[in-house]
Amino acid sequence: MNYPDEITYGNKEHFRLASFSLPSSLLHWSKPPPSRTWTVVMTYQQDYLSPCLYPLSALSDIISTVEFNHTGELLATGDKGGRVVIFQREQESKNQVHRRGEYNVYSTFQSHEPEFDYLKSLEIEEKINKIRWLPQQNAAYFLLSTNDKTVKLWKVSERDKRPEGYNLKDEEGRLRDPATITTLRVPVLRPMDLMVEATPRRVFANAHTYHINSISVNSDYETYMSADDLRINLWNFEITNQSFNIVDIKPANMEELTEVITAAEFHPHHCNTFVYSSSKGTIRLCDMRASALCDRHTKFFEEPEDPSNRSFFSEIISSISDVKFSHSGRYIMTRDYLTVKVWDLNMENRPIETYQVHDYLRSKLCSLYENDCIFDKFECVWNGSDSVIMTGSYNNFFRMFDRNTKRDVTLEASRENSKPRAILKPRKVCVGGKRRKDEISVDSLDFSKKILHTAWHPSENIIAVAATNNLYIFQDKVN
């Protein structure tokens, strides 16, 4: 296979300092701990970044996306400065159970540059919104990266040999005078230090009027889709100057706009099926076999609202910030502001599972609205077997929910406890009453520290968590 106007609908810039710090945190259980515990693997961080201060020069290092490739051997992060940093798993660590989650920097390259739309007088950020890997077909790796307007296909390859002995060029690459050439040489390849090169193979531009929030590779590996606030486009990897619009929810009169697209993803096995979520808390399943323009959904997932819980903030907190198919393709997971929900594709009227992420914040919604935190967009991920769910919260906490045992755990990504192999301890938030020694009061939570982006190794219990200026990597403890 050869791979070759903005809508401001509650969006807010998040300050997550993108320095890289592999596993260096604390893990914590809110119920009696299950048999699995987690440990820190290692920490990597840019020294010039302060964990407490956010100077303007450091804003470009804020991590904006984290993604494992299909084998888990590579981990890519994108930041607000348009850079992509790829980490590679240490081969020697695979056979050492306590070090099997160690990753080192493999390649760093500038994916996007800041641009300016002169027709709309609009600055286009270089921030990487999403990264998606393509399955490896040869020695090279391919990935998609996107900012607000442009998607790029990158090839990442290794080179450890260089050609020498050209006839028309000298050793420094300058052209030789043909009159001086008296013999014919056969060029040879000489060993050289390993070099990792990232080259853009395709640039998919000029197809989105609004900000791109999602990209998803199709299971046929020939096409992918990109979604913005009002439209979803289908692309072929070989064609950069043309895309097909498959969803368009833009009303004729923009004053009648009531919802926007927040996330979209292809089914992992059926190339004709995809889902997209909206700011109204609904999910639509579409089948491209039914119509070229999928304005009419095949299935519509929505949970009826409890009138007793209706408030001024109901519509804001019901907005879905992320949607993910399970690896099996049977379930859909969605994340709104307070909960994670699991939906069965065969049941549209309500989710089969609902997990409270930080319900103790329900009484704080007014202050969260005033400081714009209520518009934060948290992501969610499955583990490799679809049995555990992970998502982020505030105070550098992140949560795990075991679907089988119904146990949940609160973990903390903290630089204060960053020693390798340190066991992560449980944390618990105290809502009211007498606070225990190991608990933290809800009034003490730091809302400037938030876990928005997480990733789970596709087959092992290794997780990556982006927080402020660190990238943390944890693995489960092997006794």
Tab-separated table of C-alpha atoms in Angstrom:
chain	number	residue	atom	x	y	z
A	1	MET	CA	0.000	0.000	0.000
A	2	ASN	CA	1.479	3.352	-1.022
A	3	TYR	CA	0.274	6.066	1.290
A	4	PRO	CA	1.175	8.444	-0.516
A	5	ASP	CA	-14.293	31.267	9.589
A	6	GLU	CA	-14.173	29.773	12.747
A	7	ILE	CA	-17.137	29.021	15.024
A	8	THR	CA	-16.575	29.897	18.668
A	9	TYR	CA	-19.004	27.526	20.339
A	10	GLY	CA	-17.647	27.350	23.846
A	11	ASN	CA	-14.128	26.651	22.656
A	12	LYS	CA	-11.263	27.666	24.869
A	13	GLU	CA	-7.493	27.556	24.653
A	14	HIS	CA	-6.064	25.145	27.161
A	15	PHE	CA	-2.678	25.676	28.693
A	16	ARG	CA	-1.040	22.264	28.799
A	17	LEU	CA	2.681	22.741	28.712
A	18	ALA	CA	4.085	20.313	26.232
A	19	SER	CA	7.334	19.359	27.714
A	20	PHE	CA	7.836	15.663	27.787
A	21	SER	CA	8.059	13.749	30.969
A	22	LEU	CA	7.617	10.025	30.812
A	23	PRO	CA	6.174	8.156	33.766
A	24	SER	CA	6.547	10.212	36.840
A	25	SER	CA	3.407	10.183	38.887
A	26	LEU	CA	1.191	8.802	41.522
A	27	LEU	CA	-1.703	6.479	41.021
A	28	HIS	CA	-4.674	6.180	43.333
A	29	TRP	CA	-7.778	4.098	43.929
A	30	SER	CA	-11.080	5.465	45.188
A	31	LYS	CA	-12.478	1.994	45.947
A	32	PRO	CA	-10.607	-0.985	47.397
A	33	PRO	CA	-7.712	-1.414	44.991
A	34	PRO	CA	-7.956	-4.207	42.446
A	35	SER	CA	-5.111	-6.673	42.034
A	36	ARG	CA	-3.423	-4.476	39.407
A	37	THR	CA	-1.276	-1.574	40.547
A	38	TRP	CA	0.677	0.884	38.430
A	39	THR	CA	4.224	2.170	38.507
A	40	VAL	CA	6.219	5.027	37.067
A	41	VAL	CA	8.499	4.044	34.190
A	42	MET	CA	10.531	7.170	33.478
A	43	THR	CA	10.357	10.934	33.138
A	44	TYR	CA	11.412	13.136	30.264
A	45	GLN	CA	11.020	16.900	30.415
A	46	GLN	CA	12.375	19.987	28.722
A	47	ASP	CA	14.487	21.630	31.419
A	48	TYR	CA	13.720	25.209	30.493
A	49	LEU	CA	10.025	24.816	31.213
A	50	SER	CA	8.751	25.564	34.677
A	51	PRO	CA	5.886	23.413	35.987
A	52	CYS	CA	4.396	26.409	37.768
A	53	LEU	CA	4.908	29.273	35.324
A	54	TYR	CA	3.591	29.605	31.794
A	55	PRO	CA	5.714	32.213	29.984
A	56	LEU	CA	4.626	33.164	26.488
A	57	SER	CA	7.752	31.523	25.089
A	58	ALA	CA	6.640	28.188	26.549
A	59	LEU	CA	3.051	28.199	25.270
A	60	SER	CA	4.174	26.607	22.008
A	61	ASP	CA	5.249	23.525	23.984
A	62	ILE	CA	1.776	22.728	25.296
A	63	ILE	CA	0.875	19.123	24.447
A	64	SER	CA	-2.298	18.988	22.369
A	65	THR	CA	-2.544	15.305	21.359
A	66	VAL	CA	-1.084	11.882	22.248
A	67	GLU	CA	-1.344	8.719	20.135
A	68	PHE	CA	0.196	5.207	20.098
A	69	ASN	CA	0.687	3.522	16.737
A	70	HIS	CA	-1.009	0.190	15.963
A	71	THR	CA	1.769	-1.922	17.487
A	72	GLY	CA	2.506	0.328	20.440
A	73	GLU	CA	6.172	0.549	19.465
A	74	LEU	CA	5.860	4.273	18.742
A	75	LEU	CA	4.141	7.069	20.635
A	76	ALA	CA	3.521	10.436	18.984
A	77	THR	CA	2.734	13.739	20.645
A	78	GLY	CA	1.745	17.017	19.006
A	79	ASP	CA	2.036	20.431	20.581
A	80	LYS	CA	0.742	23.962	20.255
A	81	GLY	CA	3.905	24.988	18.394
A	82	GLY	CA	3.101	22.677	15.457
A	83	ARG	CA	5.775	20.126	16.364
A	84	VAL	CA	5.426	16.354	16.397
A	85	VAL	CA	7.641	14.359	18.750
A	86	ILE	CA	7.809	10.590	18.257
A	87	PHE	CA	8.986	8.285	21.029
A	88	GLN	CA	10.209	4.754	20.314
A	89	ARG	CA	10.014	1.871	22.726
A	90	GLU	CA	13.334	0.618	24.058
A	91	GLN	CA	13.906	-2.792	22.482
A	92	GLU	CA	16.080	-3.954	25.371
A	93	SER	CA	13.346	-3.147	27.875
A	94	LYS	CA	10.839	-5.621	26.420
A	95	ASN	CA	12.468	-8.537	28.203
A	96	GLN	CA	12.791	-6.613	31.476
A	97	VAL	CA	9.358	-6.501	33.061
A	98	HIS	CA	10.113	-3.466	35.215
A	99	ARG	CA	11.333	-1.448	32.211
A	100	ARG	CA	9.054	-2.675	29.445
A	101	GLY	CA	7.317	0.695	29.157
A	102	GLU	CA	10.443	2.782	28.503
A	103	TYR	CA	10.332	5.057	25.463
A	104	ASN	CA	13.045	7.329	24.103
A	105	VAL	CA	12.821	10.218	21.658
A	106	TYR	CA	12.922	8.813	18.125
A	107	SER	CA	12.212	11.822	15.914
A	108	THR	CA	11.106	15.451	16.173
A	109	PHE	CA	9.875	17.532	13.260
A	110	GLN	CA	7.894	20.672	12.512
A	111	SER	CA	4.567	19.556	11.105
A	112	HIS	CA	2.712	22.881	10.700
A	113	GLU	CA	3.657	26.545	10.570
A	114	PRO	CA	1.491	29.543	11.518
A	115	GLU	CA	-0.431	30.986	8.576
A	116	PHE	CA	-2.671	33.943	7.864
A	117	ASP	CA	-5.902	33.959	5.878
A	118	TYR	CA	-5.830	37.338	4.151
A	119	LEU	CA	-9.375	37.073	2.822
A	120	LYS	CA	-10.824	36.601	6.307
A	121	SER	CA	-8.080	38.415	8.240
A	122	LEU	CA	-7.762	35.288	10.355
A	123	GLU	CA	-4.646	33.808	11.913
A	124	ILE	CA	-4.328	30.061	11.498
A	125	GLU	CA	-2.625	28.426	14.436
A	126	GLU	CA	0.114	25.857	13.966
A	127	LYS	CA	-1.222	23.812	16.909
A	128	ILE	CA	-1.544	20.076	16.204
A	129	ASN	CA	-5.164	19.122	16.909
A	130	LYS	CA	-4.970	15.396	16.138
A	131	ILE	CA	-2.494	12.696	15.112
A	132	ARG	CA	-3.547	9.382	13.589
A	133	TRP	CA	-1.196	6.532	12.617
A	134	LEU	CA	-1.573	4.362	9.549
A	135	PRO	CA	-0.776	0.640	9.841
A	136	GLN	CA	2.824	-0.113	8.941
A	137	GLN	CA	3.188	-1.673	5.471
A	138	ASN	CA	6.961	-1.502	5.031
A	139	ALA	CA	10.044	-0.256	6.853
A	140	ALA	CA	8.676	3.302	7.004
A	141	TYR	CA	5.961	4.718	9.252
A	142	PHE	CA	3.110	6.956	8.125
A	143	LEU	CA	0.974	9.304	10.187
A	144	LEU	CA	-1.616	12.025	9.659
A	145	SER	CA	-1.387	15.308	11.545
A	146	THR	CA	-3.739	18.250	11.367
A	147	ASN	CA	-4.064	21.794	12.620
A	148	ASP	CA	-7.249	23.865	12.270
A	149	LYS	CA	-7.229	23.892	8.463
A	150	THR	CA	-4.694	21.532	6.877
A	151	VAL	CA	-4.099	17.778	7.139
A	152	LYS	CA	-0.668	16.383	6.265
A	153	LEU	CA	0.516	12.832	5.618
A	154	TRP	CA	4.042	12.266	6.946
A	155	LYS	CA	6.501	9.505	6.165
A	156	VAL	CA	8.989	8.689	8.921
A	157	SER	CA	11.896	6.523	7.766
A	158	GLU	CA	15.408	5.533	8.768
A	159	ARG	CA	18.607	5.915	6.751
A	160	ASP	CA	21.929	4.356	7.782
A	161	LYS	CA	23.750	4.300	4.411
A	162	ARG	CA	24.815	7.017	1.981
A	163	PRO	CA	25.836	6.710	-1.681
A	164	GLU	CA	29.408	7.535	-2.683
A	165	GLY	CA	31.419	7.417	-5.896
A	166	TYR	CA	29.302	9.464	-8.284
A	167	ASN	CA	30.675	10.086	-11.747
A	168	LEU	CA	29.282	13.587	-12.324
A	169	LYS	CA	29.662	14.860	-8.735
A	170	ASP	CA	32.606	15.136	-6.411
A	171	GLU	CA	32.597	14.061	-2.764
A	172	GLU	CA	31.097	17.403	-1.708
A	173	GLY	CA	28.232	17.132	-4.195
A	174	ARG	CA	29.492	19.709	-6.695
A	175	LEU	CA	29.242	18.989	-10.402
A	176	ARG	CA	32.489	17.879	-12.060
A	177	ASP	CA	33.777	19.051	-15.405
A	178	PRO	CA	32.881	16.284	-17.884
A	179	ALA	CA	36.236	16.825	-19.605
A	180	THR	CA	38.025	15.643	-16.452
A	181	ILE	CA	36.111	12.359	-16.253
A	182	THR	CA	38.318	9.596	-17.715
A	183	THR	CA	36.976	6.526	-15.943
A	184	LEU	CA	33.559	5.171	-15.086
A	185	ARG	CA	32.863	4.514	-11.430
A	186	VAL	CA	30.097	2.402	-9.925
A	187	PRO	CA	28.506	4.230	-6.948
A	188	VAL	CA	28.482	2.288	-3.692
A	189	LEU	CA	26.558	2.609	-0.404
A	190	ARG	CA	28.649	3.354	2.679
A	191	PRO	CA	27.504	2.950	6.307
A	192	MET	CA	26.651	6.143	8.186
A	193	ASP	CA	25.153	7.119	11.526
A	194	LEU	CA	21.461	6.315	11.757
A	195	MET	CA	19.296	9.221	10.624
A	196	VAL	CA	15.520	9.416	11.065
A	197	GLU	CA	13.846	11.521	8.392
A	198	ALA	CA	10.299	12.896	8.349
A	199	THR	CA	9.026	13.980	4.944
A	200	PRO	CA	5.565	15.279	4.000
A	201	ARG	CA	4.089	12.992	1.317
A	202	ARG	CA	0.656	14.603	0.968
A	203	VAL	CA	-0.872	17.953	1.973
A	204	PHE	CA	-4.681	18.082	2.134
A	205	ALA	CA	-5.687	21.747	2.291
A	206	ASN	CA	-8.420	24.253	1.429
A	207	ALA	CA	-11.371	22.013	2.236
A	208	HIS	CA	-12.513	23.300	5.630
A	209	THR	CA	-14.100	26.645	6.390
A	210	TYR	CA	-14.227	25.929	10.101
A	211	HIS	CA	-11.765	24.419	12.547
A	212	ILE	CA	-10.908	20.730	12.137
A	213	ASN	CA	-11.598	18.829	15.349
A	214	SER	CA	-11.208	15.201	14.227
A	215	ILE	CA	-9.486	12.987	11.699
A	216	SER	CA	-10.058	9.245	11.388
A	217	VAL	CA	-8.440	6.628	9.139
A	218	ASN	CA	-10.858	4.231	7.471
A	219	SER	CA	-10.497	0.476	7.834
A	220	ASP	CA	-9.897	0.194	4.075
A	221	TYR	CA	-6.704	2.260	4.622
A	222	GLU	CA	-7.365	4.041	1.345
A	223	THR	CA	-9.509	6.848	2.710
A	224	TYR	CA	-9.852	8.977	5.821
A	225	MET	CA	-12.245	11.653	7.015
A	226	SER	CA	-11.747	15.083	8.550
A	227	ALA	CA	-14.449	16.831	10.563
A	228	ASP	CA	-14.914	20.468	11.475
A	229	ASP	CA	-17.712	22.238	13.340
A	230	LEU	CA	-20.289	21.876	10.556
A	231	ARG	CA	-18.967	19.483	7.918
A	232	ILE	CA	-17.270	16.123	7.499
A	233	ASN	CA	-15.152	15.424	4.395
A	234	LEU	CA	-13.968	12.106	2.961
A	235	TRP	CA	-10.496	11.991	1.388
A	236	ASN	CA	-8.520	9.501	-0.650
A	237	PHE	CA	-4.867	9.279	0.373
A	238	GLU	CA	-3.760	9.606	-3.245
A	239	ILE	CA	-5.856	12.693	-4.066
A	240	THR	CA	-5.049	15.988	-2.369
A	241	ASN	CA	-7.034	18.481	-4.440
A	242	GLN	CA	-10.475	16.939	-4.022
A	243	SER	CA	-12.583	15.612	-1.160
A	244	PHE	CA	-16.197	14.486	-0.828
A	245	ASN	CA	-18.515	16.186	1.607
A	246	ILE	CA	-20.401	13.435	3.454
A	247	VAL	CA	-22.021	15.451	6.276
A	248	ASP	CA	-23.135	19.085	6.191
A	249	ILE	CA	-25.219	20.475	9.056
A	250	LYS	CA	-24.737	24.151	8.207
A	251	PRO	CA	-28.146	25.894	8.160
A	252	ALA	CA	-29.058	28.326	5.403
A	253	ASN	CA	-29.279	31.029	8.063
A	254	MET	CA	-26.421	30.859	10.563
A	255	GLU	CA	-28.639	32.503	13.166
A	256	GLU	CA	-30.569	29.243	13.240
A	257	LEU	CA	-27.465	27.261	14.231
A	258	THR	CA	-28.262	25.155	17.302
A	259	GLU	CA	-25.487	22.556	17.390
A	260	VAL	CA	-22.037	21.793	16.023
A	261	ILE	CA	-20.052	18.630	15.315
A	262	THR	CA	-17.615	17.922	18.148
A	263	ALA	CA	-15.976	14.596	17.156
A	264	ALA	CA	-16.145	11.888	14.474
A	265	GLU	CA	-14.683	8.421	13.950
A	266	PHE	CA	-14.849	5.537	11.480
A	267	HIS	CA	-15.944	2.065	12.530
A	268	PRO	CA	-12.843	-0.100	13.144
A	269	HIS	CA	-14.013	-2.894	10.812
A	270	HIS	CA	-16.768	-1.612	8.500
A	271	CYS	CA	-15.462	0.959	6.043
A	272	ASN	CA	-18.950	2.277	5.262
A	273	THR	CA	-19.891	3.171	8.842
A	274	PHE	CA	-18.940	6.144	10.987
A	275	VAL	CA	-20.262	8.128	13.934
A	276	TYR	CA	-20.179	11.779	14.865
A	277	SER	CA	-21.187	13.540	18.060
A	278	SER	CA	-22.678	16.965	18.634
A	279	SER	CA	-22.709	19.757	21.178
A	280	LYS	CA	-26.265	18.738	22.101
A	281	GLY	CA	-25.060	15.437	23.528
A	282	THR	CA	-26.307	13.294	20.638
A	283	ILE	CA	-24.499	10.670	18.546
A	284	ARG	CA	-25.377	9.851	14.947
A	285	LEU	CA	-24.378	6.619	13.228
A	286	CYS	CA	-24.195	6.965	9.432
A	287	ASP	CA	-23.898	4.435	6.606
A	288	MET	CA	-22.266	5.697	3.407
A	289	ARG	CA	-23.960	2.930	1.408
A	290	ALA	CA	-27.343	4.587	1.975
A	291	SER	CA	-26.504	7.973	0.511
A	292	ALA	CA	-23.575	9.962	-0.796
A	293	LEU	CA	-24.498	12.795	1.574
A	294	CYS	CA	-25.166	11.316	4.999
A	295	ASP	CA	-27.464	14.058	6.252
A	296	ARG	CA	-29.897	11.368	7.320
A	297	HIS	CA	-28.440	9.190	10.015
A	298	THR	CA	-28.928	5.447	10.306
A	299	LYS	CA	-29.113	5.475	14.096
A	300	PHE	CA	-29.548	8.260	16.611
A	301	PHE	CA	-28.254	7.856	20.169
A	302	GLU	CA	-29.581	10.175	22.847
A	303	GLU	CA	-30.350	9.843	26.526
A	304	PRO	CA	-33.512	11.636	27.679
A	305	GLU	CA	-32.720	14.383	30.162
A	306	ASP	CA	-34.012	14.125	33.710
A	307	PRO	CA	-36.196	17.235	34.210
A	308	SER	CA	-35.205	17.365	37.866
A	309	ASN	CA	-31.563	17.920	36.894
A	310	ARG	CA	-32.297	20.672	34.384
A	311	SER	CA	-30.243	23.822	34.949
A	312	PHE	CA	-28.656	26.745	33.136
A	313	PHE	CA	-25.559	24.609	32.498
A	314	SER	CA	-27.349	21.473	31.264
A	315	GLU	CA	-26.695	22.033	27.568
A	316	ILE	CA	-23.044	22.966	28.123
A	317	ILE	CA	-22.154	19.946	30.263
A	318	SER	CA	-24.042	17.569	27.954
A	319	SER	CA	-21.870	18.544	24.967
A	320	ILE	CA	-19.819	15.531	23.885
A	321	SER	CA	-16.096	16.241	23.677
A	322	ASP	CA	-14.939	12.825	22.406
A	323	VAL	CA	-16.385	9.703	20.795
A	324	LYS	CA	-14.585	6.377	20.337
A	325	PHE	CA	-15.569	3.005	18.910
A	326	SER	CA	-14.490	0.010	20.957
A	327	HIS	CA	-11.852	-2.202	19.327
A	328	SER	CA	-14.535	-4.837	18.757
A	329	GLY	CA	-16.778	-2.287	17.027
A	330	ARG	CA	-19.767	-3.272	19.172
A	331	TYR	CA	-19.779	-0.266	21.504
A	332	ILE	CA	-19.376	3.508	21.371
A	333	MET	CA	-17.836	5.486	24.220
A	334	THR	CA	-18.586	9.181	24.682
A	335	ARG	CA	-17.222	11.773	27.087
A	336	ASP	CA	-19.144	14.812	28.226
A	337	TYR	CA	-18.100	17.241	30.942
A	338	LEU	CA	-19.066	15.128	33.961
A	339	THR	CA	-19.469	11.557	32.697
A	340	VAL	CA	-18.268	8.803	30.397
A	341	LYS	CA	-20.989	6.747	28.727
A	342	VAL	CA	-20.869	3.438	26.872
A	343	TRP	CA	-23.495	2.812	24.196
A	344	ASP	CA	-24.453	-0.467	22.560
A	345	LEU	CA	-24.908	-0.068	18.787
A	346	ASN	CA	-28.122	-2.062	19.110
A	347	MET	CA	-29.726	0.220	21.713
A	348	GLU	CA	-30.245	3.887	20.896
A	349	ASN	CA	-32.486	5.169	23.692
A	350	ARG	CA	-29.956	5.129	26.546
A	351	PRO	CA	-26.360	4.119	27.346
A	352	ILE	CA	-25.716	0.725	28.855
A	353	GLU	CA	-23.085	2.135	31.217
A	354	THR	CA	-22.570	5.578	32.768
A	355	TYR	CA	-19.489	6.471	34.821
A	356	GLN	CA	-19.248	9.612	36.938
A	357	VAL	CA	-15.826	11.190	36.366
A	358	HIS	CA	-15.981	14.105	38.787
A	359	ASP	CA	-19.582	14.481	39.953
A	360	TYR	CA	-18.315	16.478	42.938
A	361	LEU	CA	-17.893	19.423	40.529
A	362	ARG	CA	-21.639	19.693	39.946
A	363	SER	CA	-21.905	22.227	42.760
A	364	LYS	CA	-18.995	24.209	41.251
A	365	LEU	CA	-20.442	24.707	37.773
A	366	CYS	CA	-21.011	28.427	38.264
A	367	SER	CA	-17.362	29.157	39.051
A	368	LEU	CA	-16.232	26.733	36.343
A	369	TYR	CA	-18.352	28.688	33.869
A	370	GLU	CA	-16.808	31.964	34.953
A	371	ASN	CA	-13.233	30.715	34.475
A	372	ASP	CA	-14.150	28.913	31.201
A	373	CYS	CA	-13.140	25.483	32.543
A	374	ILE	CA	-16.645	24.217	31.815
A	375	PHE	CA	-15.707	24.305	28.106
A	376	ASP	CA	-12.659	22.015	28.514
A	377	LYS	CA	-12.650	19.133	26.086
A	378	PHE	CA	-11.604	15.883	27.776
A	379	GLU	CA	-10.752	12.809	25.713
A	380	CYS	CA	-11.386	9.161	26.597
A	381	VAL	CA	-9.701	5.885	25.596
A	382	TRP	CA	-10.277	2.132	25.794
A	383	ASN	CA	-7.679	-0.383	26.864
A	384	GLY	CA	-6.722	-3.098	24.370
A	385	SER	CA	-9.483	-5.503	25.446
A	386	ASP	CA	-12.223	-2.857	25.859
A	387	SER	CA	-12.569	-3.831	29.523
A	388	VAL	CA	-11.181	-0.621	31.064
A	389	ILE	CA	-11.893	3.035	30.283
A	390	MET	CA	-9.569	5.958	30.997
A	391	THR	CA	-10.249	9.681	30.933
A	392	GLY	CA	-8.897	12.867	32.495
A	393	SER	CA	-9.941	15.308	35.186
A	394	TYR	CA	-8.566	18.308	37.102
A	395	ASN	CA	-5.683	18.648	39.545
A	396	ASN	CA	-3.723	16.369	37.166
A	397	PHE	CA	-6.046	13.516	38.144
A	398	PHE	CA	-7.166	10.899	35.664
A	399	ARG	CA	-9.719	8.166	36.129
A	400	MET	CA	-9.979	4.493	35.231
A	401	PHE	CA	-13.166	2.451	35.223
A	402	ASP	CA	-13.142	-1.355	35.099
A	403	ARG	CA	-16.234	-2.449	33.196
A	404	ASN	CA	-16.129	-6.001	34.567
A	405	THR	CA	-15.537	-5.410	38.286
A	406	LYS	CA	-17.218	-1.959	38.319
A	407	ARG	CA	-14.264	-0.637	40.289
A	408	ASP	CA	-12.905	2.803	39.584
A	409	VAL	CA	-9.630	4.493	40.382
A	410	THR	CA	-8.356	8.055	40.594
A	411	LEU	CA	-4.745	8.580	39.579
A	412	GLU	CA	-2.499	11.603	39.744
A	413	ALA	CA	0.190	12.651	37.294
A	414	SER	CA	2.558	14.412	39.650
A	415	ARG	CA	6.172	15.453	39.263
A	416	GLU	CA	6.603	15.252	43.024
A	417	ASN	CA	6.540	11.468	42.766
A	418	SER	CA	8.513	10.756	39.640
A	419	LYS	CA	11.038	8.159	40.702
A	420	PRO	CA	11.184	5.205	38.303
A	421	ARG	CA	9.281	2.129	39.516
A	422	ALA	CA	7.500	4.157	42.182
A	423	ILE	CA	4.113	2.639	42.938
A	424	LEU	CA	1.212	4.961	42.290
A	425	LYS	CA	-1.051	5.446	45.275
A	426	PRO	CA	-4.776	6.135	45.320
A	427	ARG	CA	-6.234	9.617	45.631
A	428	LYS	CA	-9.690	10.545	46.751
A	429	VAL	CA	-11.573	13.835	46.692
A	430	CYS	CA	-13.447	14.818	49.837
A	431	VAL	CA	-16.734	16.561	49.052
A	432	GLY	CA	-17.772	17.563	52.540
A	433	GLY	CA	-17.508	16.688	56.181
A	434	LYS	CA	-14.330	15.602	57.896
A	435	ARG	CA	-11.397	15.131	55.538
A	436	ARG	CA	-9.103	12.156	55.995
A	437	LYS	CA	-5.342	12.467	55.864
A	438	ASP	CA	-4.958	11.006	52.374
A	439	GLU	CA	-7.909	12.906	50.862
A	440	ILE	CA	-7.986	16.239	49.062
A	441	SER	CA	-10.783	18.749	49.453
A	442	VAL	CA	-12.786	19.675	46.377
A	443	ASP	CA	-12.058	23.323	47.214
A	444	SER	CA	-8.313	22.617	46.976
A	445	LEU	CA	-8.385	21.286	43.412
A	446	ASP	CA	-6.190	23.148	40.941
A	447	PHE	CA	-8.269	23.722	37.810
A	448	SER	CA	-5.286	25.020	35.857
A	449	LYS	CA	-3.830	21.496	35.993
A	450	LYS	CA	-5.895	19.210	33.828
A	451	ILE	CA	-5.509	15.903	31.978
A	452	LEU	CA	-7.129	16.385	28.581
A	453	HIS	CA	-5.158	13.903	26.447
A	454	THR	CA	-4.404	10.254	27.221
A	455	ALA	CA	-3.467	7.124	25.270
A	456	TRP	CA	-3.431	3.382	26.015
A	457	HIS	CA	-1.046	0.877	24.450
A	458	PRO	CA	-3.057	-1.290	22.000
A	459	SER	CA	-2.105	-4.616	23.595
A	460	GLU	CA	-0.351	-3.988	26.919
A	461	ASN	CA	-1.089	-2.128	30.127
A	462	ILE	CA	1.073	0.873	29.308
A	463	ILE	CA	-0.532	4.302	29.351
A	464	ALA	CA	0.582	7.783	28.317
A	465	VAL	CA	-0.799	10.896	29.987
A	466	ALA	CA	-0.153	14.492	28.929
A	467	ALA	CA	-0.257	17.036	31.747
A	468	THR	CA	1.028	20.612	31.810
A	469	ASN	CA	4.647	20.410	30.707
A	470	ASN	CA	5.037	16.659	31.080
A	471	LEU	CA	4.318	13.459	29.237
A	472	TYR	CA	3.902	10.682	31.788
A	473	ILE	CA	4.121	6.992	30.973
A	474	PHE	CA	2.971	4.345	33.452
A	475	GLN	CA	2.803	0.575	33.345
A	476	ASP	CA	1.062	-1.934	35.541
A	477	LYS	CA	3.238	-3.481	38.207
A	478	VAL	CA	4.437	-7.026	37.576
A	479	ASN	CA	4.827	-8.874	40.833
